[in-house]
Amino acid sequence: MNDHSQKDPQAMTTIKLTTAQAMMRWLSVQKTEDGDRFIDGVWAIFGHGNVAGIGEALHGIGDALPTWRGQNEQTMCHAAIAYAKTKRRRRAMAVTSSIGPGATNMVTAAALAHVNRLPLLLIPGDVFANRRPDPVLQQIEDFEDGTVSANDCFKPVSRYFDRISRPEHLLTCLPRAMATLTDPQNCGPVTLAFCQDVQAEDYDFPVAFFQPRTWRIRRPEPDLSRDGKRLSARSGGHSGALLGARHNPAYGPAHTQRFRVGHWLGYTALLDRARVAEPVDAPGLEPGTR
């Protein structure tokens, strides 16, 4: 009789993990083109809304996805925003909080990331999906709408919002979240409201879901057939002459499109003599050598 008590890891197609463990494992293998983690760590303040699920998962994954302890939710988000801006949107950080006031403390920072198109992953704890303990501590009660929670405040200031109320929701919401965080046009904060009972619920996730993936951040090139003709018409056929003729010219790299200045102007000597300003809503577009 064959002994099937020991399963061959090569033959396994699923792995049993809690939903929070699955989320952190998946985030830890999302890579940039340079081979670095895109989500480089998680800022966290633990409360009853995230400690049993997300807290346990972060402790278990260790240095594969480092945890940074904060003292205030808004300042954690601002630190994550500053990191994303410093890394020119090529890397980002996640922030997790408990339910209720801990979550709403992050709304202002979400708005900041939204208007500046900076990647920020927010993972606030949410109500119990099964509603057996209802209301829970710090839960906002709406007697006219049973689906409302404090995390609905994030919807107007999130590029992508989702509520994880089933373990299998990760299979769709996580790729959508990363697609938003790495898109140069739609980049901004992503909010994944995580129901606190679902965080600790285990599920048989596909092993293939946790294969490392490299995300290529698009760098759109200019439409020279449009922009070039506009400059050429104004300069009598010599766009370089138009730019060079201005007295002490100043240029902004992202007035209409988000791409690096040097890529589309192509006038290295001209840029060395020009003043180039970086607008607030397009950080990281100017080459670091300037």
Coordinates of C-alpha atoms in Angstrom, one line a residue:
M1 CA 0.0 0.0 0.0
N2 CA 1.3 3.4 -1.0
D3 CA 1.9 5.9 1.8
H4 CA 0.3 9.2 0.8
S5 CA 0.7 10.8 4.2
Q6 CA 3.6 13.0 2.9
K7 CA 2.5 15.1 0.0
D8 CA 5.0 15.9 -2.7
P9 CA 5.6 19.7 -2.7
Q10 CA 6.1 19.6 -6.5
A11 CA 2.6 18.1 -7.0
M12 CA 0.8 20.6 -4.8
T13 CA -1.3 23.1 -6.7
T14 CA -2.7 24.9 -3.7
I15 CA -1.4 26.1 -0.4
K16 CA -3.5 26.8 2.8
L17 CA -2.9 30.3 4.2
T18 CA -4.8 32.8 6.1
T19 CA -6.0 35.7 3.9
A20 CA -3.7 38.1 5.5
Q21 CA -0.7 35.7 5.1
A22 CA -1.6 35.3 1.4
M23 CA -1.7 39.1 0.9
M24 CA 1.7 39.7 2.5
R25 CA 3.3 36.8 0.7
W26 CA 1.9 38.1 -2.7
L27 CA 3.1 41.6 -2.0
S28 CA 6.6 40.4 -1.1
V29 CA 7.2 38.9 -4.6
Q30 CA 6.0 41.8 -6.7
K31 CA 9.2 43.2 -8.2
T32 CA 10.4 46.2 -10.2
E33 CA 12.5 46.0 -13.3
D34 CA 15.5 46.4 -11.1
G35 CA 14.7 43.3 -9.2
D36 CA 13.6 45.2 -6.0
R37 CA 10.3 44.8 -4.1
F38 CA 7.8 47.3 -5.4
I39 CA 6.1 47.4 -1.9
D40 CA 9.3 47.9 0.1
G41 CA 7.7 47.6 3.6
V42 CA 4.6 48.1 5.7
W43 CA 4.0 50.9 8.2
A44 CA 1.7 49.6 10.9
I45 CA -0.2 50.6 14.0
F46 CA -1.9 47.5 15.4
G47 CA -5.4 47.4 17.0
H48 CA -8.1 44.9 17.3
G49 CA -9.0 45.5 13.7
N50 CA -5.7 44.3 12.2
V51 CA -3.5 42.7 14.9
A52 CA -4.8 39.1 14.8
G53 CA -4.7 38.8 11.0
I54 CA -2.4 41.3 9.4
G55 CA -0.2 41.6 12.5
E56 CA 0.4 37.8 12.7
A57 CA 1.1 37.7 8.9
L58 CA 3.7 40.4 9.1
H59 CA 5.4 38.8 12.0
G60 CA 5.5 35.5 10.1
I61 CA 6.9 36.9 6.9
G62 CA 9.7 38.8 8.6
D63 CA 12.3 40.5 6.5
A64 CA 10.7 39.4 3.3
L65 CA 8.3 42.3 3.8
P66 CA 9.6 44.5 6.7
T67 CA 7.3 46.1 9.2
W68 CA 7.8 49.7 10.4
R69 CA 6.1 50.7 13.6
G70 CA 4.4 54.1 13.6
Q71 CA 2.9 56.3 16.3
N72 CA 0.3 58.1 14.2
E73 CA -1.6 56.9 11.1
Q74 CA -1.3 60.1 9.2
T75 CA 2.4 60.5 9.7
M76 CA 2.9 56.9 8.6
C77 CA 1.1 57.7 5.3
H78 CA 3.1 60.8 4.8
A79 CA 6.4 58.9 5.3
A80 CA 5.2 56.4 2.8
I81 CA 4.3 59.2 0.3
A82 CA 7.7 60.8 0.8
Y83 CA 9.4 57.4 0.1
A84 CA 7.4 57.0 -3.1
K85 CA 8.3 60.5 -4.2
T86 CA 12.0 60.0 -3.5
K87 CA 12.0 56.8 -5.4
R88 CA 10.2 58.5 -8.4
R89 CA 7.2 56.3 -8.1
R90 CA 9.2 53.2 -8.9
R91 CA 8.7 51.8 -5.4
A92 CA 6.1 52.4 -2.7
M93 CA 5.1 51.4 0.8
A94 CA 1.9 50.0 2.4
V95 CA 0.2 51.3 5.6
T96 CA -2.2 49.4 7.8
S97 CA -4.3 50.6 10.6
S98 CA -7.2 49.3 12.8
I99 CA -10.8 50.0 12.2
G100 CA -12.7 53.3 12.8
P101 CA -10.7 56.5 13.8
G102 CA -7.4 54.8 13.1
A103 CA -8.5 54.3 9.5
T104 CA -10.0 57.8 9.1
N105 CA -6.7 59.3 10.3
M106 CA -5.3 58.2 6.9
V107 CA -7.9 60.0 4.7
T108 CA -6.0 63.3 4.5
A109 CA -2.9 61.6 3.5
A110 CA -4.8 59.6 0.9
A111 CA -6.0 62.9 -0.6
L112 CA -2.4 64.1 -0.7
A113 CA -1.3 61.1 -2.6
H114 CA -4.3 61.3 -4.9
V115 CA -3.7 64.9 -6.1
N116 CA 0.0 64.2 -6.6
R117 CA -0.5 60.8 -8.3
L118 CA 1.8 59.0 -5.9
P119 CA 1.6 55.3 -5.2
L120 CA 0.3 54.5 -1.7
L121 CA -1.2 51.2 -0.5
L122 CA -3.7 51.6 2.4
I123 CA -4.9 48.5 4.2
P124 CA -7.3 49.6 7.0
G125 CA -9.1 47.0 9.1
D126 CA -12.8 46.8 8.5
V127 CA -16.0 45.4 10.1
F128 CA -16.7 41.7 10.5
A129 CA -17.9 40.3 7.2
N130 CA -20.1 37.7 9.0
R131 CA -21.7 40.5 11.1
R132 CA -21.9 38.2 14.2
P133 CA -20.2 40.8 16.4
D134 CA -22.1 43.9 15.3
P135 CA -21.3 46.6 16.2
V136 CA -17.7 46.0 17.1
L137 CA -15.5 48.5 19.0
Q138 CA -15.0 51.8 17.2
Q139 CA -17.4 50.8 14.4
I140 CA -19.4 53.6 12.8
E141 CA -23.1 52.7 13.0
D142 CA -25.4 53.7 10.1
F143 CA -28.9 52.7 10.9
E144 CA -30.1 53.4 7.3
D145 CA -27.3 51.5 5.4
G146 CA -25.9 48.2 6.8
T147 CA -23.1 48.2 4.2
V148 CA -21.5 51.5 5.3
S149 CA -18.3 51.6 7.4
A150 CA -15.7 54.3 8.2
N151 CA -13.6 53.1 5.2
D152 CA -16.2 54.4 2.8
C153 CA -14.5 57.8 3.4
F154 CA -11.6 56.6 1.3
K155 CA -13.6 56.2 -1.9
P156 CA -13.4 59.8 -3.2
V157 CA -9.7 59.9 -2.5
S158 CA -8.6 56.5 -3.8
R159 CA -7.7 55.6 -7.4
Y160 CA -8.8 52.1 -6.6
F161 CA -11.0 51.0 -3.7
D162 CA -12.0 47.5 -2.7
R163 CA -13.4 45.7 0.3
I164 CA -12.0 42.3 1.0
S165 CA -14.9 40.3 2.5
R166 CA -13.9 36.9 1.1
P167 CA -10.5 35.2 0.9
E168 CA -10.8 34.6 -2.8
H169 CA -11.2 38.4 -3.4
L170 CA -7.4 38.6 -3.2
L171 CA -7.1 36.8 -6.6
T172 CA -8.6 39.8 -8.4
C173 CA -8.2 42.8 -6.1
L174 CA -4.4 42.5 -5.6
P175 CA -3.5 42.5 -9.4
R176 CA -5.9 45.4 -9.9
A177 CA -4.2 47.3 -7.0
M178 CA -0.7 46.8 -8.4
A179 CA -1.8 47.7 -11.9
T180 CA -3.1 51.0 -10.5
L181 CA 0.1 51.7 -8.4
T182 CA 2.4 51.1 -11.4
D183 CA 0.4 53.0 -14.0
P184 CA 1.9 56.4 -14.8
Q185 CA -1.5 57.9 -15.8
N186 CA -3.8 56.4 -13.2
C187 CA -1.3 56.2 -10.3
G188 CA -2.5 57.1 -6.9
P189 CA -3.6 55.7 -3.6
V190 CA -5.1 52.2 -3.4
T191 CA -7.4 51.3 -0.5
L192 CA -8.1 47.7 0.4
A193 CA -10.5 47.7 3.3
F194 CA -9.8 44.3 5.0
C195 CA -12.6 42.8 7.0
Q196 CA -11.0 41.7 10.3
D197 CA -12.6 38.2 10.5
V198 CA -11.6 37.5 6.9
Q199 CA -7.9 38.4 7.7
A200 CA -7.6 35.3 9.8
E201 CA -9.8 33.0 7.6
D202 CA -7.8 30.3 5.8
Y203 CA -8.2 29.3 2.2
D204 CA -6.5 27.1 -0.3
F205 CA -4.8 29.6 -2.6
P206 CA -3.3 28.6 -5.9
V207 CA 0.5 28.2 -5.6
A208 CA 0.9 29.9 -9.0
F209 CA -0.6 33.0 -7.5
F210 CA 2.6 33.5 -5.5
Q211 CA 5.1 33.3 -8.3
P212 CA 7.3 36.4 -8.5
R213 CA 6.1 39.0 -11.0
T214 CA 8.0 41.9 -12.5
W215 CA 6.0 45.1 -13.2
R216 CA 7.2 47.3 -15.9
I217 CA 6.3 51.0 -15.3
R218 CA 5.4 52.6 -18.6
R219 CA 7.3 55.8 -19.6
P220 CA 5.0 57.3 -22.3
E221 CA 6.9 58.9 -25.2
P222 CA 5.6 62.2 -26.7
D223 CA 3.4 62.4 -29.8
L224 CA 5.9 64.2 -31.9
S225 CA 3.5 64.3 -34.9
R226 CA 1.4 66.6 -32.8
D227 CA 3.8 68.4 -30.5
G228 CA 6.5 68.7 -33.1
K229 CA 4.2 70.2 -35.6
R230 CA 2.9 72.7 -33.1
L231 CA 6.4 73.9 -32.2
S232 CA 7.5 73.9 -35.9
A233 CA 4.5 76.0 -37.0
R234 CA 5.4 78.6 -34.3
S235 CA 9.0 78.7 -35.2
G236 CA 8.8 78.6 -39.0
G237 CA 10.0 75.1 -39.2
H238 CA 12.7 75.2 -36.6
S239 CA 11.4 74.2 -33.1
G240 CA 14.9 74.3 -31.7
A241 CA 15.3 77.9 -32.9
L242 CA 12.0 78.8 -31.1
L243 CA 13.2 77.4 -27.8
G244 CA 16.6 78.8 -28.1
A245 CA 15.5 82.3 -29.0
R246 CA 13.7 82.9 -25.7
H247 CA 15.4 85.0 -23.2
N248 CA 16.3 82.8 -20.1
P249 CA 13.7 80.2 -20.9
A250 CA 12.1 78.0 -18.3
Y251 CA 10.4 74.7 -19.0
G252 CA 8.1 72.4 -17.0
P253 CA 8.6 68.7 -17.8
A254 CA 4.9 67.6 -17.5
H255 CA 2.6 70.4 -18.5
T256 CA 0.5 68.0 -20.6
Q257 CA 2.1 64.6 -20.6
R258 CA 4.2 62.7 -18.0
F259 CA 7.6 61.7 -19.5
R260 CA 11.2 62.7 -19.0
V261 CA 12.2 66.1 -20.4
G262 CA 15.3 64.9 -22.1
H263 CA 13.5 62.1 -23.9
W264 CA 11.3 64.3 -26.0
L265 CA 13.2 67.6 -26.3
G266 CA 16.4 66.0 -27.3
Y267 CA 18.3 69.3 -26.9
T268 CA 21.0 68.5 -24.4
A269 CA 22.9 71.7 -24.9
L270 CA 19.7 73.7 -24.7
L271 CA 18.7 72.1 -21.4
D272 CA 22.1 72.8 -19.9
R273 CA 21.3 76.6 -20.5
A274 CA 17.7 76.5 -19.5
R275 CA 15.9 76.6 -16.2
V276 CA 13.8 73.4 -15.8
A277 CA 11.1 73.4 -13.1
E278 CA 9.5 70.3 -11.7
P279 CA 5.7 70.7 -11.0
V280 CA 4.3 69.4 -7.7
D281 CA 1.9 67.0 -9.5
A282 CA 4.6 65.2 -11.5
P283 CA 7.5 64.4 -9.1
G284 CA 10.5 62.4 -10.3
L285 CA 10.2 63.2 -14.0
E286 CA 13.4 65.3 -14.2
P287 CA 16.6 63.2 -14.5
G288 CA 18.6 63.0 -11.3
T289 CA 21.7 64.1 -13.1
R290 CA 20.4 67.7 -13.6

